[in-house]
Coordinates of C-alpha atoms in Angstrom, one line a residue:
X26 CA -20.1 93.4 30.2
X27 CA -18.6 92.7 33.6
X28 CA -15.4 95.2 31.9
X29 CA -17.9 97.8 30.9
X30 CA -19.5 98.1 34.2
X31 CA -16.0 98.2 36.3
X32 CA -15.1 101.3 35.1
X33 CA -16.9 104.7 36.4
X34 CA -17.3 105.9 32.5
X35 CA -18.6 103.3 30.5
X36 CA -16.0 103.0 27.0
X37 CA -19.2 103.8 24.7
X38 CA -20.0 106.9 26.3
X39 CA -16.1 107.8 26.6
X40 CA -16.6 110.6 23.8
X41 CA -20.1 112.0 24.6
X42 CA -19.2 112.1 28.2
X43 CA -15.6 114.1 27.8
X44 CA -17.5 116.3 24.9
X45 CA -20.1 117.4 27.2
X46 CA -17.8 117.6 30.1
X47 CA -15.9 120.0 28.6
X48 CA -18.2 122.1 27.7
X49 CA -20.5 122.5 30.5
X50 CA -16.6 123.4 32.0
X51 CA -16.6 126.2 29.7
X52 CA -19.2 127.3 29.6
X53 CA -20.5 127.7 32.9
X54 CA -17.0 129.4 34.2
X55 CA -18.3 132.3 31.2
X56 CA -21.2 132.6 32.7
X57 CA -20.1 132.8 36.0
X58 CA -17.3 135.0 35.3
X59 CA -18.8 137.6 33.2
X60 CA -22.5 137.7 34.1
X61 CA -22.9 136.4 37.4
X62 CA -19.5 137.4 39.5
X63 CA -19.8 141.5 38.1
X64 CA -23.3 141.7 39.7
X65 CA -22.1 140.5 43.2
X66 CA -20.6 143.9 44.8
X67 CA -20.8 144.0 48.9
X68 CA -19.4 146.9 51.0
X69 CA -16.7 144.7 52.0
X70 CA -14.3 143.9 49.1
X71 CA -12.7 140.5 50.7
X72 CA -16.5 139.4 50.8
X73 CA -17.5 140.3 47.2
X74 CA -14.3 138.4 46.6
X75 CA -15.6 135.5 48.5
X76 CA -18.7 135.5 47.2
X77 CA -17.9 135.7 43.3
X78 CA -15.1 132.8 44.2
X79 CA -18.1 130.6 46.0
X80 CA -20.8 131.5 42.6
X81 CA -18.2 130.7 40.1
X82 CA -17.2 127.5 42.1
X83 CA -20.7 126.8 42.6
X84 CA -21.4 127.0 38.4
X85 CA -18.8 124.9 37.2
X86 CA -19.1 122.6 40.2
X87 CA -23.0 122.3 38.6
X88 CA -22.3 122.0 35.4
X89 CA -20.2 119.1 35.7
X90 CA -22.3 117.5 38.2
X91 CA -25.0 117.3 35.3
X92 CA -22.8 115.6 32.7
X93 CA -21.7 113.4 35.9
X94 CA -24.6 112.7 37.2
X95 CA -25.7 109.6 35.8
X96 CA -22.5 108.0 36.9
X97 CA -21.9 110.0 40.1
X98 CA -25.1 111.1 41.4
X99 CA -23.9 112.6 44.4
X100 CA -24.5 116.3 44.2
X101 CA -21.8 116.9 47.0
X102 CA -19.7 117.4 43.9
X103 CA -21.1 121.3 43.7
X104 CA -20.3 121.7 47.1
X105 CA -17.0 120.1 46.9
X106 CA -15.8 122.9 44.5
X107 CA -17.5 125.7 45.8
X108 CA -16.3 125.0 48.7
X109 CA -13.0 124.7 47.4
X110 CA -12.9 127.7 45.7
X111 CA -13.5 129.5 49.1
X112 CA -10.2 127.3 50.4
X113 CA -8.2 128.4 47.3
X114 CA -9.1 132.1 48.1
X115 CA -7.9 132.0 52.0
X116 CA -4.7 130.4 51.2
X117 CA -3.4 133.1 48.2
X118 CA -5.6 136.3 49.7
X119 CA -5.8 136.0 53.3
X120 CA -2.7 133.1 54.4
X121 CA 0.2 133.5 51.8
X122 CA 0.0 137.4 52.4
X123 CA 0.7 137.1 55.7
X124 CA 3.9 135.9 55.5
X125 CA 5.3 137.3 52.2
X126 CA 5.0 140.8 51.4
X127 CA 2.1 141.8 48.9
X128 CA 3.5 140.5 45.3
X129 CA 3.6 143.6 42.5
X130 CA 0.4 143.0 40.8
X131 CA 0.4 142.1 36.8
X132 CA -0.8 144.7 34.2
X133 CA -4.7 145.6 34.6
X134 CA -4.9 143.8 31.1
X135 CA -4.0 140.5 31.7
X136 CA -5.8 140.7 35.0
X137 CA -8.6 139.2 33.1
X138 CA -7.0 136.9 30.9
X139 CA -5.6 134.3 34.1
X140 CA -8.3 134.5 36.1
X141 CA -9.8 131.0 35.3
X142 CA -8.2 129.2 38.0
X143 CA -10.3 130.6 40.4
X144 CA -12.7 127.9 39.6
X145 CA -10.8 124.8 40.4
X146 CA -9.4 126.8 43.4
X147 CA -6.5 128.2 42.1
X148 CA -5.1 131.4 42.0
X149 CA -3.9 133.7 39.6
X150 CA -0.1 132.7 38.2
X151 CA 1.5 136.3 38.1
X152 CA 4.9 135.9 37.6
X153 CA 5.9 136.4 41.6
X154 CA 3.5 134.1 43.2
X155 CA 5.1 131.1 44.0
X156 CA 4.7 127.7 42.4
X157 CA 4.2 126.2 45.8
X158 CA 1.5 128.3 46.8
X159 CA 0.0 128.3 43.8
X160 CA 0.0 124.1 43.7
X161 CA -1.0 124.3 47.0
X162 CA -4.0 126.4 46.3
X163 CA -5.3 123.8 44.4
X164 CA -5.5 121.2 46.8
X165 CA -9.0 122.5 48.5
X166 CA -11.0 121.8 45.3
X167 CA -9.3 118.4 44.6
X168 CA -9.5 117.0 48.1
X169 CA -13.5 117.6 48.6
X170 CA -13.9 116.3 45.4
X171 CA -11.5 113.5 46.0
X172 CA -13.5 112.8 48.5
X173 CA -16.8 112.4 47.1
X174 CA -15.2 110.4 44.1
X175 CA -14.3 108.2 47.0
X176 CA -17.7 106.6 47.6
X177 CA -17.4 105.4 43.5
X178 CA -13.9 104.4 43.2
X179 CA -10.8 103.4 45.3
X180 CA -8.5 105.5 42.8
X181 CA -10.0 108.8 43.9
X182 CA -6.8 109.7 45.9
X183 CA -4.9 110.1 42.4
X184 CA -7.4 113.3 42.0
X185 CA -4.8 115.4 43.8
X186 CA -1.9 114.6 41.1
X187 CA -4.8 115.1 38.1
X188 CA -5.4 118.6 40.2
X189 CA -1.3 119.1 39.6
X190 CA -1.1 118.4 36.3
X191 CA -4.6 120.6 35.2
X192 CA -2.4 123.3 37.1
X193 CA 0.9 123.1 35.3
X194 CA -0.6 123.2 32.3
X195 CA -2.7 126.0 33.1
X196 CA 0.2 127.8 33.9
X197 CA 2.4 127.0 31.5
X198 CA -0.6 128.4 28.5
X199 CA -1.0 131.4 30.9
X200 CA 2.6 132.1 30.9
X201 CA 2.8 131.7 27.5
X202 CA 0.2 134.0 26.9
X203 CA 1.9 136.8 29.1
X204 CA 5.1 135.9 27.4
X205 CA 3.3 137.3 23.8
X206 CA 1.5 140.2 25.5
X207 CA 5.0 141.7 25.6
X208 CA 5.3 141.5 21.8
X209 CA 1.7 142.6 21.3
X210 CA -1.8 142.4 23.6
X211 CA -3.9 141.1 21.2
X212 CA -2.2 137.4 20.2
X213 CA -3.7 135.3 22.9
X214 CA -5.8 137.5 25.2
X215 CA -9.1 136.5 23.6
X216 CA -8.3 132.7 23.2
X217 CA -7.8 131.9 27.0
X218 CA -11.1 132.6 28.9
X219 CA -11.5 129.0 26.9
X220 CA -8.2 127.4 25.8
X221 CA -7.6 126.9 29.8
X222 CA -10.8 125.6 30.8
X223 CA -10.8 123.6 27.7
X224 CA -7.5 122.5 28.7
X225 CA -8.2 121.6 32.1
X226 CA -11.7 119.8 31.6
X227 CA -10.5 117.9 29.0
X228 CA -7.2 116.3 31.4
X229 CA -10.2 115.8 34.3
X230 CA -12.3 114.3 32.0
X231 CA -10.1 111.7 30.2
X232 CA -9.2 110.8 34.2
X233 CA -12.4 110.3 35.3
X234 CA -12.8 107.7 32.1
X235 CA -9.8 105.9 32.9
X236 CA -11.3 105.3 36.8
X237 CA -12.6 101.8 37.8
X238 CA -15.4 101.5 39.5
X239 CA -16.0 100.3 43.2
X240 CA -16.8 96.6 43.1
X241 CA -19.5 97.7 46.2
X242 CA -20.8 100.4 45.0
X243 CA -24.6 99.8 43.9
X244 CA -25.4 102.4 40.7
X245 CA -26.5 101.0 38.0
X246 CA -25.3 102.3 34.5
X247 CA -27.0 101.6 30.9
X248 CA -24.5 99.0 29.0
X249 CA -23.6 101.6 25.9
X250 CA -20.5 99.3 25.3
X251 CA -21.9 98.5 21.7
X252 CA -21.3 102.3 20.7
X253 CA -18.7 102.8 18.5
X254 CA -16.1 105.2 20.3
X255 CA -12.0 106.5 20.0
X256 CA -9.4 105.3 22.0
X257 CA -8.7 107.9 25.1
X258 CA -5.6 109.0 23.4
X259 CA -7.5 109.8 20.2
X260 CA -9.9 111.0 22.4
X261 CA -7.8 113.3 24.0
X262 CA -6.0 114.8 20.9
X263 CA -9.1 115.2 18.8
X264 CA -11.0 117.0 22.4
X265 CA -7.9 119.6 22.7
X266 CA -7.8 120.0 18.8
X267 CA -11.7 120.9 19.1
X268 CA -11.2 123.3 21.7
X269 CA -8.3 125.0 20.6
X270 CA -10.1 125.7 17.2
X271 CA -12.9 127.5 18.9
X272 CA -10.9 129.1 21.1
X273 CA -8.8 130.7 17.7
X274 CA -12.6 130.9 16.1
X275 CA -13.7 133.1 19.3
X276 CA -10.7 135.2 19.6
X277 CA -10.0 135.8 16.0
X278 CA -13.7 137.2 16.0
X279 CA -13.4 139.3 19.4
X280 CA -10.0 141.0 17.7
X281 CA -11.6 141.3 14.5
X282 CA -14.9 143.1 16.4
X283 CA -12.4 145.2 18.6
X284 CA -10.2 146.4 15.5
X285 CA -13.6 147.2 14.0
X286 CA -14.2 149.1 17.1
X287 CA -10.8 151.0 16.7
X288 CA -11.2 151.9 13.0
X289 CA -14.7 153.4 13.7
X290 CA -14.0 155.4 16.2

């Protein structure tokens, strides 16, 4: 028991914890990107910017606050990466472009398709931006949030490298995927609006199962201990092999649909 409670996911509610985790990740970036973010259009065009960076922070930072509620109560977690969003933004759109001339912009159709970043505070990995800024324009969102995981566990502070390594392999899928656009547009255009947030909720949520929990801190969790569950590494594997079959499922049917489109007209 005394093994159970120390960590901050208890090991029988490892796989309903990263399932759901992942998928309020997901989802709620979809929603936020494509029905909430289009209807936000202000005068100025650096505040609609701001403003459809601080909703879609706002959603995901919700989202997973609800699956992480019963073991991290605090709702500074939604402010944390809204608020983070916001820092992402100033650093690639207002700081970085003050001292490097503006980078060329990628094609208007992958614009899109690497956008998902923007929720964790991240910007946009077009082949001229900068791995440095783009590492550092992570570090917002995984600071504030470091910082409310820090009131439930002393490990918090290795958020930032689990912020680094969601990154990297976020851009290393999105580079991929521009990589194949060159071939043809249709390969992987469909699969990343959830391959990368699939990607990246699943490597936070395997990390926040491997966290102890403070010895002071007070919350009480349900022992679930006696539920049968994976090992995180089969946990892991079988979570990425999930997501990267609906992400093929969902983009095979959006190109099927759009060649549909094409034969009609």
């Amino acid at each position: 028991m005394s093994t159970t409670r120390s960590l901050l996911i208890t090991p029988g509610d490892r796989t309903q914890f990263v399932g759901l985790y992942v998928l309020a990740t997901v989802v709620s970036w979809l929603i936020a990107q494509y029905l909430l973010s289009p209807r936000v259009q202000l005068p100025n065009g650096l505040a609609s910017v701001l403003m459809q960076r601080f909703l879609t922070g706002a959603a995901v930072g919700f989202a997973q606050w609800w699956v992480l509620r019963r073991y991290l109560p605090s709702k500074y977690w939604i402010v944390a990466t809204a608020l983070g969003a916001l820092g992402s933004l100033l650093i690639t759109d207002v700081v970085f472009p003050r001292f490097v001339p503006p980078p060329v912009q990628p094609q208007p159709s992958l614009r899109n398709l690497i956008n998902f970043l923007d929720v964790f505070a991240t910007p946009s990995p077009s082949p001229v931006t900068p791995l440095p800024i783009i590492l550092l324009a992570s570090f917002p969102t995984a600071i504030l949030q470091g910082l409310v995981l820090s009131r439930y566990t002393r490990f918090a502070g290795w958020w930032l490298l689990i912020s680094i390594i969601s990154v990297v392999i976020s851009i290393g899928l999105e580079q991929l995927n521009w990589l194949l656009f060159q071939v043809s547009p249709l390969p992987l255009q469909f699969f990343m609006p959830i391959l990368i947030p699939g990607f990246e909720g699943t490597v936070q949520a395997i990390a926040l199962c491997l966290f102890p929990r403070s010895r002071g801190e007070s919350l009480e969790v349900e022992e679930t201990s006696n539920r049968s569950s994976m090992s995180l590494p089969q946990l892991t594997v079988v979570t990425l092999l999930v997501v990267s079959g609906v992400a093929l499922f969902v983009g095979s049917l959006e190109i099927l649909l759009l060649r549909l489109q094409m034969t009609i007209r």
